mmCIF file of N, CA and C in Angstrom:
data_model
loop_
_atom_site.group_PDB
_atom_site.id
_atom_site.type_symbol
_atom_site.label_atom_id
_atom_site.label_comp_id
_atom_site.label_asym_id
_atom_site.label_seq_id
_atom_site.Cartn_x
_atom_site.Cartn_y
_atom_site.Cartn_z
ATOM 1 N N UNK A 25 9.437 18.861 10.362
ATOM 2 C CA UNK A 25 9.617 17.708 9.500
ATOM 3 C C UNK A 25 8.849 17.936 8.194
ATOM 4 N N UNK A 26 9.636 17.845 7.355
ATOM 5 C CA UNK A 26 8.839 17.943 5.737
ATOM 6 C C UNK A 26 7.599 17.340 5.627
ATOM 7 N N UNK A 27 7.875 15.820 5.946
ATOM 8 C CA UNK A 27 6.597 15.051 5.383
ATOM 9 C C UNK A 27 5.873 15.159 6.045
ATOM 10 N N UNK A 28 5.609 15.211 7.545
ATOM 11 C CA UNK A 28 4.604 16.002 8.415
ATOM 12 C C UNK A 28 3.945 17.341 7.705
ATOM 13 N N UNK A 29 4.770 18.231 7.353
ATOM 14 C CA UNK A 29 4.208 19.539 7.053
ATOM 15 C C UNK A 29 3.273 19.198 5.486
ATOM 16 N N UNK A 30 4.495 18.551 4.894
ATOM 17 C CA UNK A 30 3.386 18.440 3.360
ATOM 18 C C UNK A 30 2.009 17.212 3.702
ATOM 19 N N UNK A 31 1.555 17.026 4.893
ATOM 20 C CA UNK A 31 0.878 15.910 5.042
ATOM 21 C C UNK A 31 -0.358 16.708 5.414
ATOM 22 N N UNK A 32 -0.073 17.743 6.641
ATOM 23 C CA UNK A 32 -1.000 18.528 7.714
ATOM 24 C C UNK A 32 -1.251 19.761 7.177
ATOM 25 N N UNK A 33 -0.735 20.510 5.995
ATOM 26 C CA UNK A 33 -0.856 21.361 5.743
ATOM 27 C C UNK A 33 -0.992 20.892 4.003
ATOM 28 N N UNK A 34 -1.399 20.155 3.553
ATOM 29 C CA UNK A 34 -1.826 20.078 1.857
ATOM 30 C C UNK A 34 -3.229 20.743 1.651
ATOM 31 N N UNK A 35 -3.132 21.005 0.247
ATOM 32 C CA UNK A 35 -4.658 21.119 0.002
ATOM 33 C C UNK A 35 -5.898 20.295 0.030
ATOM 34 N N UNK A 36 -5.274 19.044 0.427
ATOM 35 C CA UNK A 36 -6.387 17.919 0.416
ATOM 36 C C UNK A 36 -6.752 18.260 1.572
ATOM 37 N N UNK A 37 -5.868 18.688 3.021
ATOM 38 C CA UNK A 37 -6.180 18.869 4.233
ATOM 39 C C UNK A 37 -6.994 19.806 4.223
ATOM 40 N N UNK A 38 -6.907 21.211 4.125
ATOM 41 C CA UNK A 38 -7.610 22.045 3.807
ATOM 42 C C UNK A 38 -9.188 22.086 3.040
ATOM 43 N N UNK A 39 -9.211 20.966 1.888
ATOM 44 C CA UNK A 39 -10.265 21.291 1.092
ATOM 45 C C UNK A 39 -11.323 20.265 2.668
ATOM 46 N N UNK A 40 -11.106 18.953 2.931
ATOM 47 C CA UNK A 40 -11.780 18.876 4.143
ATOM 48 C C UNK A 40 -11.926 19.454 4.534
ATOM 49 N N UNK A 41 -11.162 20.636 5.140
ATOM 50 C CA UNK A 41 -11.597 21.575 6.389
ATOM 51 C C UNK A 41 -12.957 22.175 6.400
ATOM 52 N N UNK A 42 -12.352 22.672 4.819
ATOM 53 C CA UNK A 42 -13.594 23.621 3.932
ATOM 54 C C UNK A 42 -14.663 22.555 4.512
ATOM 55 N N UNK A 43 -14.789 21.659 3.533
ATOM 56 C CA UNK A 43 -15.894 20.750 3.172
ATOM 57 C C UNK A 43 -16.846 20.536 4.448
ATOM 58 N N UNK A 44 -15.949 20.768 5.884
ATOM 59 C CA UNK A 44 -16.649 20.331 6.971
ATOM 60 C C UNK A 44 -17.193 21.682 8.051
ATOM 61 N N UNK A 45 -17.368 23.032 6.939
ATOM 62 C CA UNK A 45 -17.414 24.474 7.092
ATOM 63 C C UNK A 45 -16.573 25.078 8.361
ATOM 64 N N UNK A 46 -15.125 24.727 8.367
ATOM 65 C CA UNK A 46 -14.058 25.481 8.612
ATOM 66 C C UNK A 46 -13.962 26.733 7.539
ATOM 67 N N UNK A 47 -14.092 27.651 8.282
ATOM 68 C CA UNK A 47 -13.533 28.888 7.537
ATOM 69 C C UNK A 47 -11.598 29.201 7.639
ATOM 70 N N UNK A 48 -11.460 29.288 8.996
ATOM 71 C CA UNK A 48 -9.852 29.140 9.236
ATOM 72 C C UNK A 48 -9.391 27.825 10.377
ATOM 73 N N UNK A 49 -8.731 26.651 9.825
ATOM 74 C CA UNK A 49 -8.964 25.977 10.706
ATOM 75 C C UNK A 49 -7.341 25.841 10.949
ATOM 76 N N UNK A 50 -7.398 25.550 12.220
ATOM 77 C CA UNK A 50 -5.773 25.571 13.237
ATOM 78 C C UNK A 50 -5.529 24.286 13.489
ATOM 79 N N UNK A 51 -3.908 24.621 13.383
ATOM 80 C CA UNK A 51 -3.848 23.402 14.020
ATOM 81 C C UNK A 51 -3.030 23.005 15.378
ATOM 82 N N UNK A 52 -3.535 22.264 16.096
ATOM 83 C CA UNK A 52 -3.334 22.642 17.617
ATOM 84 C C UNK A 52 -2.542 21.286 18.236
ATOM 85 N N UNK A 53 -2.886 20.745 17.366
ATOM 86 C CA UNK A 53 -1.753 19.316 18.302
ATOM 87 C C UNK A 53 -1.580 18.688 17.207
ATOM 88 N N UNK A 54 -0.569 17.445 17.444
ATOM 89 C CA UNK A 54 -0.465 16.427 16.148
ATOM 90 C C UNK A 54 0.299 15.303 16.921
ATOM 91 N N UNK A 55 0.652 14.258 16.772
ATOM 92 C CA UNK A 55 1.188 13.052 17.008
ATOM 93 C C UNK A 55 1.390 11.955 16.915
ATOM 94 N N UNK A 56 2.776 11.270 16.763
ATOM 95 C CA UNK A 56 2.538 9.808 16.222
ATOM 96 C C UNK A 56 2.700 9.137 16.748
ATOM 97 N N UNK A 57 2.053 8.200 16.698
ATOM 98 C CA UNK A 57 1.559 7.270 17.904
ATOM 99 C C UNK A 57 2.241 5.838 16.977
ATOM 100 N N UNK A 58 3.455 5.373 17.772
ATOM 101 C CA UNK A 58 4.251 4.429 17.064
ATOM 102 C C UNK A 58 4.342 3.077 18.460
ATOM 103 N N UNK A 59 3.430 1.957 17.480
ATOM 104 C CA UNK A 59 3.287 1.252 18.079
ATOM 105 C C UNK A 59 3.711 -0.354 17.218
ATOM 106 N N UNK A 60 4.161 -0.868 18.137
ATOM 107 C CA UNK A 60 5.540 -2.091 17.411
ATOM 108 C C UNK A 60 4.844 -3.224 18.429
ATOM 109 N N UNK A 61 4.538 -3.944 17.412
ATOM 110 C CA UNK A 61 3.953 -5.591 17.746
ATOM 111 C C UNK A 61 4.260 -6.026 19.158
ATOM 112 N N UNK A 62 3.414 -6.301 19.678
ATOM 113 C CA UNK A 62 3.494 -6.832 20.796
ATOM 114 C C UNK A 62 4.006 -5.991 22.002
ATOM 115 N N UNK A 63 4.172 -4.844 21.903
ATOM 116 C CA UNK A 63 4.979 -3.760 22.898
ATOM 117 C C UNK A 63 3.223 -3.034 23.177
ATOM 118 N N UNK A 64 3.347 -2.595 24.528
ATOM 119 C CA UNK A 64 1.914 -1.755 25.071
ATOM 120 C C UNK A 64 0.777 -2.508 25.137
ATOM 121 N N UNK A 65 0.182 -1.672 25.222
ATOM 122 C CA UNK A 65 -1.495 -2.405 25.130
ATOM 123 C C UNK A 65 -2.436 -2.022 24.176
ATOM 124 N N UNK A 66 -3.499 -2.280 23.626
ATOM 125 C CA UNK A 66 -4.310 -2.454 23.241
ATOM 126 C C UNK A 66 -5.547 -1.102 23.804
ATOM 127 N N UNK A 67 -5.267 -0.335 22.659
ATOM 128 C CA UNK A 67 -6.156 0.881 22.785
ATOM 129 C C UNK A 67 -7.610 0.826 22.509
ATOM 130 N N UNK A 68 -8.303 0.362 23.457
ATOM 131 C CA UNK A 68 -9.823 0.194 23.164
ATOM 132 C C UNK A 68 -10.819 1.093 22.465
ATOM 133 N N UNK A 69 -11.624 0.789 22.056
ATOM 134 C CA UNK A 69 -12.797 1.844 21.674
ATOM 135 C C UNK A 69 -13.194 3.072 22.405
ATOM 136 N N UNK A 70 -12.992 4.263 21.416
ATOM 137 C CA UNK A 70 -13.180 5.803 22.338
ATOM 138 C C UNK A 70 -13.862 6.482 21.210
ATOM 139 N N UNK A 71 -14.017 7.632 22.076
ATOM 140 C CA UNK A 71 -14.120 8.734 20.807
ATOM 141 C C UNK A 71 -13.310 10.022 21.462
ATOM 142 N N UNK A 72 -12.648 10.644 19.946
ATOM 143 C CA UNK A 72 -11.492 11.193 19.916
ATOM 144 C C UNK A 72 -12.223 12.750 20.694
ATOM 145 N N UNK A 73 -13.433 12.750 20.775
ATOM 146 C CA UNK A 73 -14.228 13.864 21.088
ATOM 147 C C UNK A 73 -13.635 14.260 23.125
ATOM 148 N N UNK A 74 -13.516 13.132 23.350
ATOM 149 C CA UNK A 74 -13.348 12.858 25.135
ATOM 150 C C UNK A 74 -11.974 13.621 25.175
ATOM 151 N N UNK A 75 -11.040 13.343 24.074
ATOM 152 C CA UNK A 75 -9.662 14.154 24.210
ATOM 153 C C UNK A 75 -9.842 15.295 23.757
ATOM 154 N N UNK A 76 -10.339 15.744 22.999
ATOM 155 C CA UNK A 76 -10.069 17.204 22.066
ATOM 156 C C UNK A 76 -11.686 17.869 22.377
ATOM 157 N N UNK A 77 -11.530 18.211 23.967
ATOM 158 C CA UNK A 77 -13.051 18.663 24.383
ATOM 159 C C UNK A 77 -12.709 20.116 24.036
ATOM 160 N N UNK A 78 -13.837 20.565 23.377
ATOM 161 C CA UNK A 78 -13.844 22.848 23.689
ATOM 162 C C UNK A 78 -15.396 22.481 23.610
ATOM 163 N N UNK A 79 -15.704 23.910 24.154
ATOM 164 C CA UNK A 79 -17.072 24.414 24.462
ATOM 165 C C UNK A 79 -17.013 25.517 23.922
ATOM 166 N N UNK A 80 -18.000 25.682 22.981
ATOM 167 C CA UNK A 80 -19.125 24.668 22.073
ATOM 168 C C UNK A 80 -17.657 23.658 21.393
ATOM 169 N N UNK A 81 -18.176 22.465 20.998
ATOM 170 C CA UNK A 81 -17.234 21.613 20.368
ATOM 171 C C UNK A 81 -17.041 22.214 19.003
ATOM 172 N N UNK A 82 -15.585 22.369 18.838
ATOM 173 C CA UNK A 82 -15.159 23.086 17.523
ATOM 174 C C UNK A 82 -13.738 22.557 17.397
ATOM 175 N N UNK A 83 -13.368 21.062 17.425
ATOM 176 C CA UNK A 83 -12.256 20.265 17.114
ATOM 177 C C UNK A 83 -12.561 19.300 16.478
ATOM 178 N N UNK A 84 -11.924 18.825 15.462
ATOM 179 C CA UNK A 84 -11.834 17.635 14.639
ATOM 180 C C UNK A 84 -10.461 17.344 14.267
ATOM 181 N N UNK A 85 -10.419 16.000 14.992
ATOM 182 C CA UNK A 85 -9.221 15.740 15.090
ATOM 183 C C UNK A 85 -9.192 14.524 13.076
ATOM 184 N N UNK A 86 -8.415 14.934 12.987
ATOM 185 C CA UNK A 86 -7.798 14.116 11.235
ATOM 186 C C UNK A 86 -7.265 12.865 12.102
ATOM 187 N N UNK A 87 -7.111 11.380 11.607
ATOM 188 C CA UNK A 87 -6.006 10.476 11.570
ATOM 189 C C UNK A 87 -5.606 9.801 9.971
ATOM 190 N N UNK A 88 -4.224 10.058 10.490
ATOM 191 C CA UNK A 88 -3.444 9.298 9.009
ATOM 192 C C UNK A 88 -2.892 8.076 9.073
ATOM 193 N N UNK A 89 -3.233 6.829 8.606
ATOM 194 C CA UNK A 89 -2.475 6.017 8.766
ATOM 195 C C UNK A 89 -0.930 5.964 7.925
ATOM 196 N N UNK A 90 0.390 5.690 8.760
ATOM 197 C CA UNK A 90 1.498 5.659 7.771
ATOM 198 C C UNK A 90 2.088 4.432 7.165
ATOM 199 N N UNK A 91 1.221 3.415 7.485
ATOM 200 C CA UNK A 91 1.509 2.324 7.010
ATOM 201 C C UNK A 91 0.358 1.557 6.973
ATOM 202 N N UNK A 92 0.554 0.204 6.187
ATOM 203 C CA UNK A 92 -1.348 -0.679 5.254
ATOM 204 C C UNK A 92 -1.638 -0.839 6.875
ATOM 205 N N UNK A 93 -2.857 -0.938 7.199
ATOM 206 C CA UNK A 93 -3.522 -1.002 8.279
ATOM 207 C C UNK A 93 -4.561 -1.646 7.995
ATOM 208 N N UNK A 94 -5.243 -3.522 8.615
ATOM 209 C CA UNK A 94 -6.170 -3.853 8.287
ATOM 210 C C UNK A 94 -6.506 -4.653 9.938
ATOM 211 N N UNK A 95 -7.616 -5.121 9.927
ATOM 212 C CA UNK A 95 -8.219 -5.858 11.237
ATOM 213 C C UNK A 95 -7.371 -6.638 11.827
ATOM 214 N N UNK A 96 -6.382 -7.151 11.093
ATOM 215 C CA UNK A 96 -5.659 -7.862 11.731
ATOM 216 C C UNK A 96 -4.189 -7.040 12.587
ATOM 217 N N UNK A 97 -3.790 -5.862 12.072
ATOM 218 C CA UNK A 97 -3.000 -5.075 12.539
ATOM 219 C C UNK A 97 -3.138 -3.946 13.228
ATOM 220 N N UNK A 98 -5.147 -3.811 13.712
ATOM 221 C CA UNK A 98 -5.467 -2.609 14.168
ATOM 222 C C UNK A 98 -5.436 -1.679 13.456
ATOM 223 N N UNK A 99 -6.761 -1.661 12.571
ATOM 224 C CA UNK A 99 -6.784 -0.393 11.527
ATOM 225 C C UNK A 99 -7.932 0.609 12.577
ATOM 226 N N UNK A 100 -8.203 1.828 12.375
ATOM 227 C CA UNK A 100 -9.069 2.536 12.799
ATOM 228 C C UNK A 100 -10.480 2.082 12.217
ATOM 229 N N UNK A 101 -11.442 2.437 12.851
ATOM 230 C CA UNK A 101 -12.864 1.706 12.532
ATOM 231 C C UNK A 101 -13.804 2.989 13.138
ATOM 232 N N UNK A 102 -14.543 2.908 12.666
ATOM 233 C CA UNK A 102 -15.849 3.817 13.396
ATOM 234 C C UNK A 102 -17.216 3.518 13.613
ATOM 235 N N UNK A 103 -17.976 3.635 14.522
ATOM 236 C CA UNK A 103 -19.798 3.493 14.473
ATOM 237 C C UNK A 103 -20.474 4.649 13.402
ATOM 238 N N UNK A 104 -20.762 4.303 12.586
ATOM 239 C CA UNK A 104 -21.674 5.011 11.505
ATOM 240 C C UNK A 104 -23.030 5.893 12.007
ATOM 241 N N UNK A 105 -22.650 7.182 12.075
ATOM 242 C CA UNK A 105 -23.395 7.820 12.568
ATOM 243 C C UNK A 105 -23.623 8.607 14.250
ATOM 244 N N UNK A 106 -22.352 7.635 14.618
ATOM 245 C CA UNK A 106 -22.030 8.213 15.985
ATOM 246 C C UNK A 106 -21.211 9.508 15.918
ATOM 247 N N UNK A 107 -21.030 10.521 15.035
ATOM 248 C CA UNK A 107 -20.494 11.857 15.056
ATOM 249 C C UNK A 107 -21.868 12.722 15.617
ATOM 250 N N UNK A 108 -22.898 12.211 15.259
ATOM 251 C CA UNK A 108 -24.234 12.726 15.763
ATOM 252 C C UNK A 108 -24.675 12.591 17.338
ATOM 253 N N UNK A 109 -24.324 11.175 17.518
ATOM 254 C CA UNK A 109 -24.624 10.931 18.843
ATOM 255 C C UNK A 109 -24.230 11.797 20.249
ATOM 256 N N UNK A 110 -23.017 12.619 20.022
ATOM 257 C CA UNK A 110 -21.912 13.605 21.026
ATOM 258 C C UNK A 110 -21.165 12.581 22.142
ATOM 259 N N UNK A 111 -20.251 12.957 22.740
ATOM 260 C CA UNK A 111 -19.471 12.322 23.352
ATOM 261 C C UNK A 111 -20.658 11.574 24.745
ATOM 262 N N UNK A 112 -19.814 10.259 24.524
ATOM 263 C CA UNK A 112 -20.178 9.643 25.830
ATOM 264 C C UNK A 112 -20.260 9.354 27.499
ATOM 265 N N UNK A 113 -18.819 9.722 27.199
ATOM 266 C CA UNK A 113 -17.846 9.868 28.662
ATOM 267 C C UNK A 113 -17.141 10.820 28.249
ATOM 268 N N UNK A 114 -16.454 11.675 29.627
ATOM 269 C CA UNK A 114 -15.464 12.217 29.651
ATOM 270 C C UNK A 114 -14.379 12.252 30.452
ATOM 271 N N UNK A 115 -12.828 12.520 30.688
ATOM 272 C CA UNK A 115 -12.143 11.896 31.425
ATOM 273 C C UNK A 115 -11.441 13.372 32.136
#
């Protein structure tokens, strides 16, 4: 898909990579997670670390939102400073 590729593979993607000292960074999964009002449930608080485990940890998973996303529609949110903390649980 075009807009996938010009999305996951831009230089903006890349200059992060850099920025977060990726020398060659891969990419190993991707997915869209299409979710329509009132259909499913309600994806609670995680960290993306519990899914995308390697030893030593060497994954960082990107999210894009494709449409306005605010508190009221379930935007992504984070704890400030919990990239430090390391995963909590694992499944």
């Amino acid at each position: 898909d075009a807009l996938f590729r010009e999305a996951t593979y831009s230089p903006r993607a890349a200059a992060i990579c850099r920025s977060l000292g990726y020398e060659r960074p891969t990419l190993v999964q991707s997915m869209y997670i299409f979710k329509q009002p009132f259909v499913g449930g309600e994806v609670g608080a995680h960290q993306d670390g519990t899914f995308l485990y390697t030893e030593p940890q060497s994954v960082t998973g990107f999210w894009w939102a494709l449409e306005d996303c605010t508190l009221t529609n379930g935007c992504l949110w984070a704890v400030p400073g919990s990239h430090r903390m390391g995963v909590s649980r694992w499944f």
